[in-house]
Amino acid sequence: MPAWTNLSNNTHDTWYKDPGLRWNVFHGLGLCLVIAANSYGATLLGGFQAVPQWVSYFGNPKGNILGLYSASYFLPSIVTSYLGDYISTKYGRRWAVFVGMTLMLAGGFVNTFANGVGMWVGGRAIMGAGVGVVKVGAPVLIQEIAHPRLRATLGSCYQGFAYIGTVVSAFMCFAGLYIKGDWGWRMPSLLQVIGPAMVLAVTWHCPESPRWLVKNGRGNEARAILAKYHANGDLNDGLVDFQMSEITTALEKEQSPRQTSYIDFVRNPGNRRRLFVMTLLALSLNWMGNGIITYYLAPILRSVGITEPVQITLINAFLAVWNLILALGAAVNVDRVGRRPLFLMSVAGMLVCYGIIMGLSAGFAKTQQKGLGSAVIPFLFIYFGFYSIAFTPLPVAYTVEIMPFSLRGKGMALFTSIATCGNSLAQFLNPVILGAIAWKYYAVFLVILSLYGVVIYFVFPETKRLTAEEAATVFDK
């Protein structure tokens, strides 16, 4: 058992009966709204393509123009994620969240009141720039302020909140169909500012990372924060003493006469393993077969004979709700089950489901039997169920916890940049290859899933129930 579990701690056994832990959960889940706001903005474009007012206002964009609209939101974060690292390292994790959310708020207003294509794309680009900054600060801050009992769950809830944004976006675009004139698309656009506004309010009340404070010579403030939220104000609490000692010791070990840089990721075996694992997890967001289904669900369903728009819309909506339930369910139980079992169970389940989906799609392509096409639907749900129990909650959370403090911001900057590049490549390649070879493209992902399973088994260590400092050392043993 981890050492912290045997220490005296002035908290109630049930978190919601404890004042300090209630605030801890409020701040953690409030910061999770970052990814819900990002998901809402990212998925609006897909919804708008079914809103006649938007299509008419922007001249029925297709092909490369739609690609430009999509890229304007994603591509800025490739660069601004490194700005997020600079801000979170020099000025604090909270300031990275403040700057990122302020940019998203401003971009949302520009997007809403756009009077032409240039202004609309510009608004999305401003929002995308903010996303890159805040994605570095928010997940790190969540785990660095969380009580050890809550760290894994709150950190794992972060990416799961993306499905909240997806569901709300779908319903708002549906509502836009019944609003006359330009406000049919301006109203859903205006709602983009609600998420950033809520996160800004939470962050204003949220404490700074105790790790960042100790690193910057503000140990008394760090102790006061740990005491307030982890021990209901008891400055001499056993867990608070343990955390302060652990943080101080870890930072002393990481001290170096030179400034930390991205080159440190290749300086020793432990950091090289961290870089390798982080890269795999960043690419897993779009390259485990989910990228095809997420962005091209409608054409995939049409390819197996499901063509009614209402059917496709309902399947999409229920899929998002299903994913949300399973992702948050896994997040709540991540310290009971462990990271490795979730990862391995997820890959094995996806591999089996993808093989079945490929077989059914091939059978439908040859015979055109509607029964084969309809049989794909439950396996899409089962496939995403397996994906959501690990590769929704864990990639960001696991990346944050395996990084030492000095590399945590840089690790998330690289993660965000690599994930965005992987997403952009998937959006470019998937429609081309899927259109050319149809169901045969699924074979590529059977190979990818198999490789992930092997690598996870041999390379990914367990971090169950460890503190942030303990988890950060698993690659150095």
Short mmCIF file of N, CA and C in Angstrom, two decimals, residues 287-290 342-358 379-391 442 444-453:
data_model
loop_
_atom_site.label_atom_id
_atom_site.label_comp_id
_atom_site.label_asym_id
_atom_site.label_seq_id
_atom_site.Cartn_x
_atom_site.Cartn_y
_atom_site.Cartn_z
N TRP A 287 -5.93 7.49 -33.65
CA TRP A 287 -5.36 6.45 -34.51
C TRP A 287 -5.54 5.03 -33.98
N MET A 288 -6.66 4.79 -33.32
CA MET A 288 -6.98 3.42 -32.90
C MET A 288 -8.27 2.95 -33.57
N GLY A 289 -8.58 3.56 -34.69
CA GLY A 289 -9.81 3.23 -35.41
C GLY A 289 -10.96 4.14 -35.04
N ASN A 290 -10.84 4.81 -33.89
CA ASN A 290 -11.90 5.72 -33.45
C ASN A 290 -12.01 6.95 -34.33
N LEU A 342 -7.11 -1.66 -17.35
CA LEU A 342 -8.04 -0.91 -18.20
C LEU A 342 -7.51 -0.79 -19.62
N PHE A 343 -6.23 -0.44 -19.74
CA PHE A 343 -5.61 -0.31 -21.07
C PHE A 343 -5.70 -1.64 -21.84
N LEU A 344 -5.29 -2.72 -21.19
CA LEU A 344 -5.23 -4.02 -21.88
C LEU A 344 -6.62 -4.55 -22.22
N MET A 345 -7.56 -4.40 -21.29
CA MET A 345 -8.94 -4.82 -21.56
C MET A 345 -9.53 -4.02 -22.73
N SER A 346 -9.22 -2.73 -22.75
CA SER A 346 -9.72 -1.85 -23.80
C SER A 346 -9.20 -2.28 -25.17
N VAL A 347 -7.90 -2.49 -25.28
CA VAL A 347 -7.30 -2.87 -26.56
C VAL A 347 -7.83 -4.22 -27.03
N ALA A 348 -7.91 -5.19 -26.13
CA ALA A 348 -8.39 -6.52 -26.51
C ALA A 348 -9.83 -6.45 -27.02
N GLY A 349 -10.67 -5.71 -26.31
CA GLY A 349 -12.07 -5.57 -26.72
C GLY A 349 -12.22 -4.87 -28.06
N MET A 350 -11.45 -3.79 -28.25
CA MET A 350 -11.51 -3.07 -29.53
C MET A 350 -11.05 -3.94 -30.68
N LEU A 351 -10.01 -4.72 -30.44
CA LEU A 351 -9.46 -5.58 -31.49
C LEU A 351 -10.51 -6.58 -31.98
N VAL A 352 -11.20 -7.22 -31.04
CA VAL A 352 -12.24 -8.19 -31.41
C VAL A 352 -13.38 -7.50 -32.14
N CYS A 353 -13.84 -6.37 -31.59
CA CYS A 353 -14.97 -5.65 -32.21
C CYS A 353 -14.62 -5.15 -33.61
N TYR A 354 -13.41 -4.65 -33.77
CA TYR A 354 -13.02 -4.11 -35.08
C TYR A 354 -12.95 -5.22 -36.12
N GLY A 355 -12.48 -6.38 -35.69
CA GLY A 355 -12.47 -7.52 -36.61
C GLY A 355 -13.87 -7.89 -37.06
N ILE A 356 -14.82 -7.89 -36.11
CA ILE A 356 -16.21 -8.21 -36.44
C ILE A 356 -16.82 -7.14 -37.34
N ILE A 357 -16.55 -5.86 -37.03
CA ILE A 357 -17.07 -4.76 -37.86
C ILE A 357 -16.54 -4.87 -39.28
N MET A 358 -15.26 -5.20 -39.40
CA MET A 358 -14.67 -5.36 -40.73
C MET A 358 -15.34 -6.50 -41.49
N PHE A 379 -22.04 -3.37 -32.64
CA PHE A 379 -20.59 -3.53 -32.47
C PHE A 379 -19.86 -2.19 -32.47
N LEU A 380 -20.45 -1.17 -33.13
CA LEU A 380 -19.89 0.18 -33.01
C LEU A 380 -20.00 0.65 -31.55
N PHE A 381 -21.15 0.39 -30.93
CA PHE A 381 -21.34 0.77 -29.53
C PHE A 381 -20.39 -0.01 -28.62
N ILE A 382 -20.27 -1.31 -28.85
CA ILE A 382 -19.39 -2.14 -28.02
C ILE A 382 -17.94 -1.71 -28.20
N TYR A 383 -17.55 -1.45 -29.47
CA TYR A 383 -16.18 -0.99 -29.74
C TYR A 383 -15.90 0.29 -28.96
N PHE A 384 -16.80 1.28 -29.07
CA PHE A 384 -16.56 2.54 -28.38
C PHE A 384 -16.65 2.39 -26.87
N GLY A 385 -17.43 1.42 -26.41
CA GLY A 385 -17.45 1.14 -24.98
C GLY A 385 -16.07 0.73 -24.49
N PHE A 386 -15.43 -0.16 -25.23
CA PHE A 386 -14.07 -0.58 -24.85
C PHE A 386 -13.08 0.59 -24.99
N TYR A 387 -13.23 1.40 -26.04
CA TYR A 387 -12.35 2.56 -26.20
C TYR A 387 -12.50 3.50 -25.00
N SER A 388 -13.75 3.77 -24.61
CA SER A 388 -14.03 4.79 -23.61
C SER A 388 -13.60 4.42 -22.21
N ILE A 389 -13.45 3.13 -21.90
CA ILE A 389 -13.05 2.77 -20.54
C ILE A 389 -11.58 3.04 -20.27
N ALA A 390 -10.79 3.26 -21.31
CA ALA A 390 -9.36 3.53 -21.10
C ALA A 390 -8.86 4.71 -21.91
N PHE A 391 -9.15 4.75 -23.20
CA PHE A 391 -8.51 5.74 -24.06
C PHE A 391 -9.26 7.07 -24.13
N TYR A 442 -10.05 -0.92 -42.58
CA TYR A 442 -10.12 -1.33 -41.18
C TYR A 442 -8.96 -2.25 -40.79
N VAL A 444 -5.88 -1.93 -41.35
CA VAL A 444 -4.76 -1.13 -40.84
C VAL A 444 -4.88 -0.97 -39.33
N PHE A 445 -6.09 -0.73 -38.86
CA PHE A 445 -6.29 -0.47 -37.44
C PHE A 445 -6.27 -1.76 -36.62
N LEU A 446 -6.53 -2.89 -37.25
CA LEU A 446 -6.34 -4.16 -36.56
C LEU A 446 -4.86 -4.35 -36.22
N VAL A 447 -3.99 -3.96 -37.14
CA VAL A 447 -2.54 -4.04 -36.90
C VAL A 447 -2.13 -3.05 -35.82
N ILE A 448 -2.64 -1.82 -35.91
CA ILE A 448 -2.29 -0.78 -34.93
C ILE A 448 -2.73 -1.21 -33.53
N LEU A 449 -3.94 -1.71 -33.40
CA LEU A 449 -4.44 -2.15 -32.10
C LEU A 449 -3.59 -3.28 -31.53
N SER A 450 -3.18 -4.20 -32.38
CA SER A 450 -2.33 -5.31 -31.93
C SER A 450 -1.00 -4.80 -31.40
N LEU A 451 -0.40 -3.84 -32.10
CA LEU A 451 0.87 -3.27 -31.66
C LEU A 451 0.72 -2.53 -30.34
N TYR A 452 -0.37 -1.78 -30.20
CA TYR A 452 -0.62 -1.08 -28.93
C TYR A 452 -0.71 -2.08 -27.78
N GLY A 453 -1.40 -3.19 -27.99
CA GLY A 453 -1.53 -4.19 -26.94
C GLY A 453 -0.19 -4.71 -26.47
#
